[in-house]
Tab-separated table of C-alpha atoms in Angstrom:
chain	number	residue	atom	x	y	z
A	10	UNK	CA	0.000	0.000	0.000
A	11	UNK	CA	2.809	2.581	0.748
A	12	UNK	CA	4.581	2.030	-2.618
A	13	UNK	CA	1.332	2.396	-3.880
A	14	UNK	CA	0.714	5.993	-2.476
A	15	UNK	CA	4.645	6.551	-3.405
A	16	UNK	CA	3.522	6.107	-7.389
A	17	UNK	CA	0.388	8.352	-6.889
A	18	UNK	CA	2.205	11.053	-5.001
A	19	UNK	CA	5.262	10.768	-7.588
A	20	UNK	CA	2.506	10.724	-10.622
A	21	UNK	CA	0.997	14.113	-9.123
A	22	UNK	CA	3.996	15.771	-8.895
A	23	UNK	CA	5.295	14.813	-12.112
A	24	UNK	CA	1.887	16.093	-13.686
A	25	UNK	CA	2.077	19.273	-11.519
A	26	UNK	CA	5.716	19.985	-13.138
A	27	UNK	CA	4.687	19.304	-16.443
A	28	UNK	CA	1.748	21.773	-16.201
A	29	UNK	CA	3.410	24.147	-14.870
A	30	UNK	CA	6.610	24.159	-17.482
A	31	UNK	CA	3.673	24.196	-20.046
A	32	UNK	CA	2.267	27.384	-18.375
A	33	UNK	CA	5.371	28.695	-18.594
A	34	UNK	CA	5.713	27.813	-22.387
A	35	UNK	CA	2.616	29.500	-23.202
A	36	UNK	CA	3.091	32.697	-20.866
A	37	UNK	CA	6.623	32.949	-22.987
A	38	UNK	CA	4.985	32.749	-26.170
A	39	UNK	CA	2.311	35.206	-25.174
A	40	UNK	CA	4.234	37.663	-23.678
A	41	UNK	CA	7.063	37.583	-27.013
A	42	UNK	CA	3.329	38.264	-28.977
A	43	UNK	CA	2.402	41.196	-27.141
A	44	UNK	CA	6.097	42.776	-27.049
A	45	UNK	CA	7.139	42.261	-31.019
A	46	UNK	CA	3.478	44.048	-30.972
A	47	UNK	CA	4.397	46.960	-28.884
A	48	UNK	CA	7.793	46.888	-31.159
A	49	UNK	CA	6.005	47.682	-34.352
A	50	UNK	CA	4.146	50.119	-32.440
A	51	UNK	CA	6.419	52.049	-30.463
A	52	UNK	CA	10.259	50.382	-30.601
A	53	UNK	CA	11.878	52.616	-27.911
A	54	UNK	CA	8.742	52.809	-25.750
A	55	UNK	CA	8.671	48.863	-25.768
A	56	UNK	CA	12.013	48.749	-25.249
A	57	UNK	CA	11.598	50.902	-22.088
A	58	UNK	CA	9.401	48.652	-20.864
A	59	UNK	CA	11.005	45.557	-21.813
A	60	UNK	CA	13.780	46.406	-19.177
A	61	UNK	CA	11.691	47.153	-16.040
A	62	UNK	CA	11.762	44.823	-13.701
A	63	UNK	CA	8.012	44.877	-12.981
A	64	UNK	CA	6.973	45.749	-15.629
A	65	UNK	CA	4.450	44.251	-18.755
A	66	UNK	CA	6.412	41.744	-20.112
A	67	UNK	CA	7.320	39.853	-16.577
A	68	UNK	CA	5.411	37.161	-15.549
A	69	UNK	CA	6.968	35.044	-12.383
A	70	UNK	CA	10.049	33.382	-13.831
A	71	UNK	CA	9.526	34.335	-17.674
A	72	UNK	CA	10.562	37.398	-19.090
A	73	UNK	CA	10.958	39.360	-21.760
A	74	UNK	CA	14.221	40.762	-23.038
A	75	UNK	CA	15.689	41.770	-26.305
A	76	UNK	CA	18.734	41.914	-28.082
A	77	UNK	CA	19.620	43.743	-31.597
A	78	UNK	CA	20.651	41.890	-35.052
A	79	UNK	CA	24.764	42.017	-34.066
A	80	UNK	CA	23.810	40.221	-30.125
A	81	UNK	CA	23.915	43.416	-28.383
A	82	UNK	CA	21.706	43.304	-25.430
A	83	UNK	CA	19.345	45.930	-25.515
A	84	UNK	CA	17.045	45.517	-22.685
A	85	UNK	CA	16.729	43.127	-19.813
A	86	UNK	CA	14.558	43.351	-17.013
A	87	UNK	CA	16.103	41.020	-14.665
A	88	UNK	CA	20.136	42.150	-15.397
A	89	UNK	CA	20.591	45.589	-16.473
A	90	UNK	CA	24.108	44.986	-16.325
A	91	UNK	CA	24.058	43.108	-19.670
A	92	UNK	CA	22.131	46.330	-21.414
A	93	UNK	CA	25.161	47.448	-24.169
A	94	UNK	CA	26.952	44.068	-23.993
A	95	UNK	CA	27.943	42.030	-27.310
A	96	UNK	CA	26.751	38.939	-25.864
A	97	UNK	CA	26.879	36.916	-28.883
A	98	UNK	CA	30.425	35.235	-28.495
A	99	UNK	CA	29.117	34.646	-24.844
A	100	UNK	CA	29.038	30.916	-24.041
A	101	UNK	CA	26.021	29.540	-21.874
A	102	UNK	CA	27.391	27.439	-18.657
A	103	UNK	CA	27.970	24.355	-21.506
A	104	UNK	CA	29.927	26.356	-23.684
A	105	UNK	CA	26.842	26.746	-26.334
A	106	UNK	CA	26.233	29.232	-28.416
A	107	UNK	CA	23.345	30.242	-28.143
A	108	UNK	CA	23.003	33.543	-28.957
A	109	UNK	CA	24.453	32.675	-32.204
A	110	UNK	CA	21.608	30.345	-32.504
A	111	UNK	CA	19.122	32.710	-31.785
A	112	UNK	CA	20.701	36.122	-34.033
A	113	UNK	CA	20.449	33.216	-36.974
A	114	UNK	CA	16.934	32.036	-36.172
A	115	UNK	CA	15.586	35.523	-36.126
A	116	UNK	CA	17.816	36.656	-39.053
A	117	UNK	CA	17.021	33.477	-41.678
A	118	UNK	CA	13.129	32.248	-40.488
A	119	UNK	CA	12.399	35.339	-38.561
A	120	UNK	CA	11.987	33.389	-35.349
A	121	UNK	CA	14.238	30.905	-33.032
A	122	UNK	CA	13.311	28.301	-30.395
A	123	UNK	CA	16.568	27.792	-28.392
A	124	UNK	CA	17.905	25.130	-25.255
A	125	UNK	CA	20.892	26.277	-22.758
A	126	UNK	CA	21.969	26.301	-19.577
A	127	UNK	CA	20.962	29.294	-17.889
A	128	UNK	CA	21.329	31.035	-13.936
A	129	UNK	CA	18.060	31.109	-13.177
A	130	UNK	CA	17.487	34.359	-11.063
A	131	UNK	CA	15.174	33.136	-8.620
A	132	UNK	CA	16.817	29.681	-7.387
A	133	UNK	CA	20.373	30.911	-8.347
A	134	UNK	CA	21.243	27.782	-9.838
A	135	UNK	CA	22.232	27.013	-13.686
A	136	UNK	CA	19.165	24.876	-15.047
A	137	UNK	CA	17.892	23.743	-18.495
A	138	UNK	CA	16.187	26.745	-19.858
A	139	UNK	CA	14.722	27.124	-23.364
A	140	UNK	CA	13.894	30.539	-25.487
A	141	UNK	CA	11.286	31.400	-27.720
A	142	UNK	CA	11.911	34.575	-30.110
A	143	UNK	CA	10.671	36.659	-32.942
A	144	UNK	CA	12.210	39.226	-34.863
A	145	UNK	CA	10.480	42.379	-34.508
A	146	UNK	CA	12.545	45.730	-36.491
A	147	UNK	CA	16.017	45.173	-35.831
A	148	UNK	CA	15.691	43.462	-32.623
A	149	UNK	CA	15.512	39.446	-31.406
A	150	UNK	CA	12.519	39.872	-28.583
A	151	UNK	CA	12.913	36.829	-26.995
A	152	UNK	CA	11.149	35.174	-23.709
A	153	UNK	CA	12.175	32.108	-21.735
A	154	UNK	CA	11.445	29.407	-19.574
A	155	UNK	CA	13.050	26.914	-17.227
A	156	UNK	CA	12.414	22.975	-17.529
């Protein structure tokens, strides 16, 4: 009976995970929507708001931020210290590329869907993380999510 309620407890949380990763999925893709929009709209006023902390395009753990066409960073809401930075020769914690990835995603089909290895800024630690982005103007407006 115990191993039994071990399975259904171990099911639950697996489930729970999964639906919350695919909340997370969707809240990315949403929120990449609603910035490329505000891009086309208004590029410096949605780049404003891309980088605030609390602002529009933060949800929890997923975020918008954005770079330009060369891997500069141009707004970031959770590191402002990256704002101005060539990222693009910029390993992730595997030694991917993955800004490279993304510049030629946006460039070539006009969007990217990226995995790395990530510091995730709420637990600290370097976890699985993948990125969704579109090309919007001269800018990669991407949003990701942790696995």
């Amino acid at each position: 009976m115990n191993s039994m309620r071990l399975l259904v407890a171990g099911a639950l949380c697996a489930a729970v995970s999964v639906g919350a990763w695919a909340g997370e999925k969707e809240d990315a893709q949403q929120l990449v929507a609603e910035a490329v929009a505000h891009v086309g709209k208004d590029k410096a006023a949605a780049v404003a708001e891309i980088g605030k902390p609390k602002g529009r395009y933060v949800k929890g753990e997923v975020y918008v931020f954005a770079y330009d066409l060369n891997g500069v960073m141009v707004a970031h809401p959770m590191n402002s210290k990256l704002v101005g930075k060539n990222l693009l020769d910029v390993p992730d914690a595997a030694g991917k590329m993955f800004r490279k990835e993304i510049i030629s995603g946006v460039t070539g089909a006009g969007s990217a869907t990226v995995d790395y290895k990530y510091k995730n800024p709420t637990s600290g630690a370097i976890e699985d993380k993948v990125t969704v982005c579109k090309k919007a103007a001269d800018l990669a407006v991407c949003a990701g999510y942790y696995k």
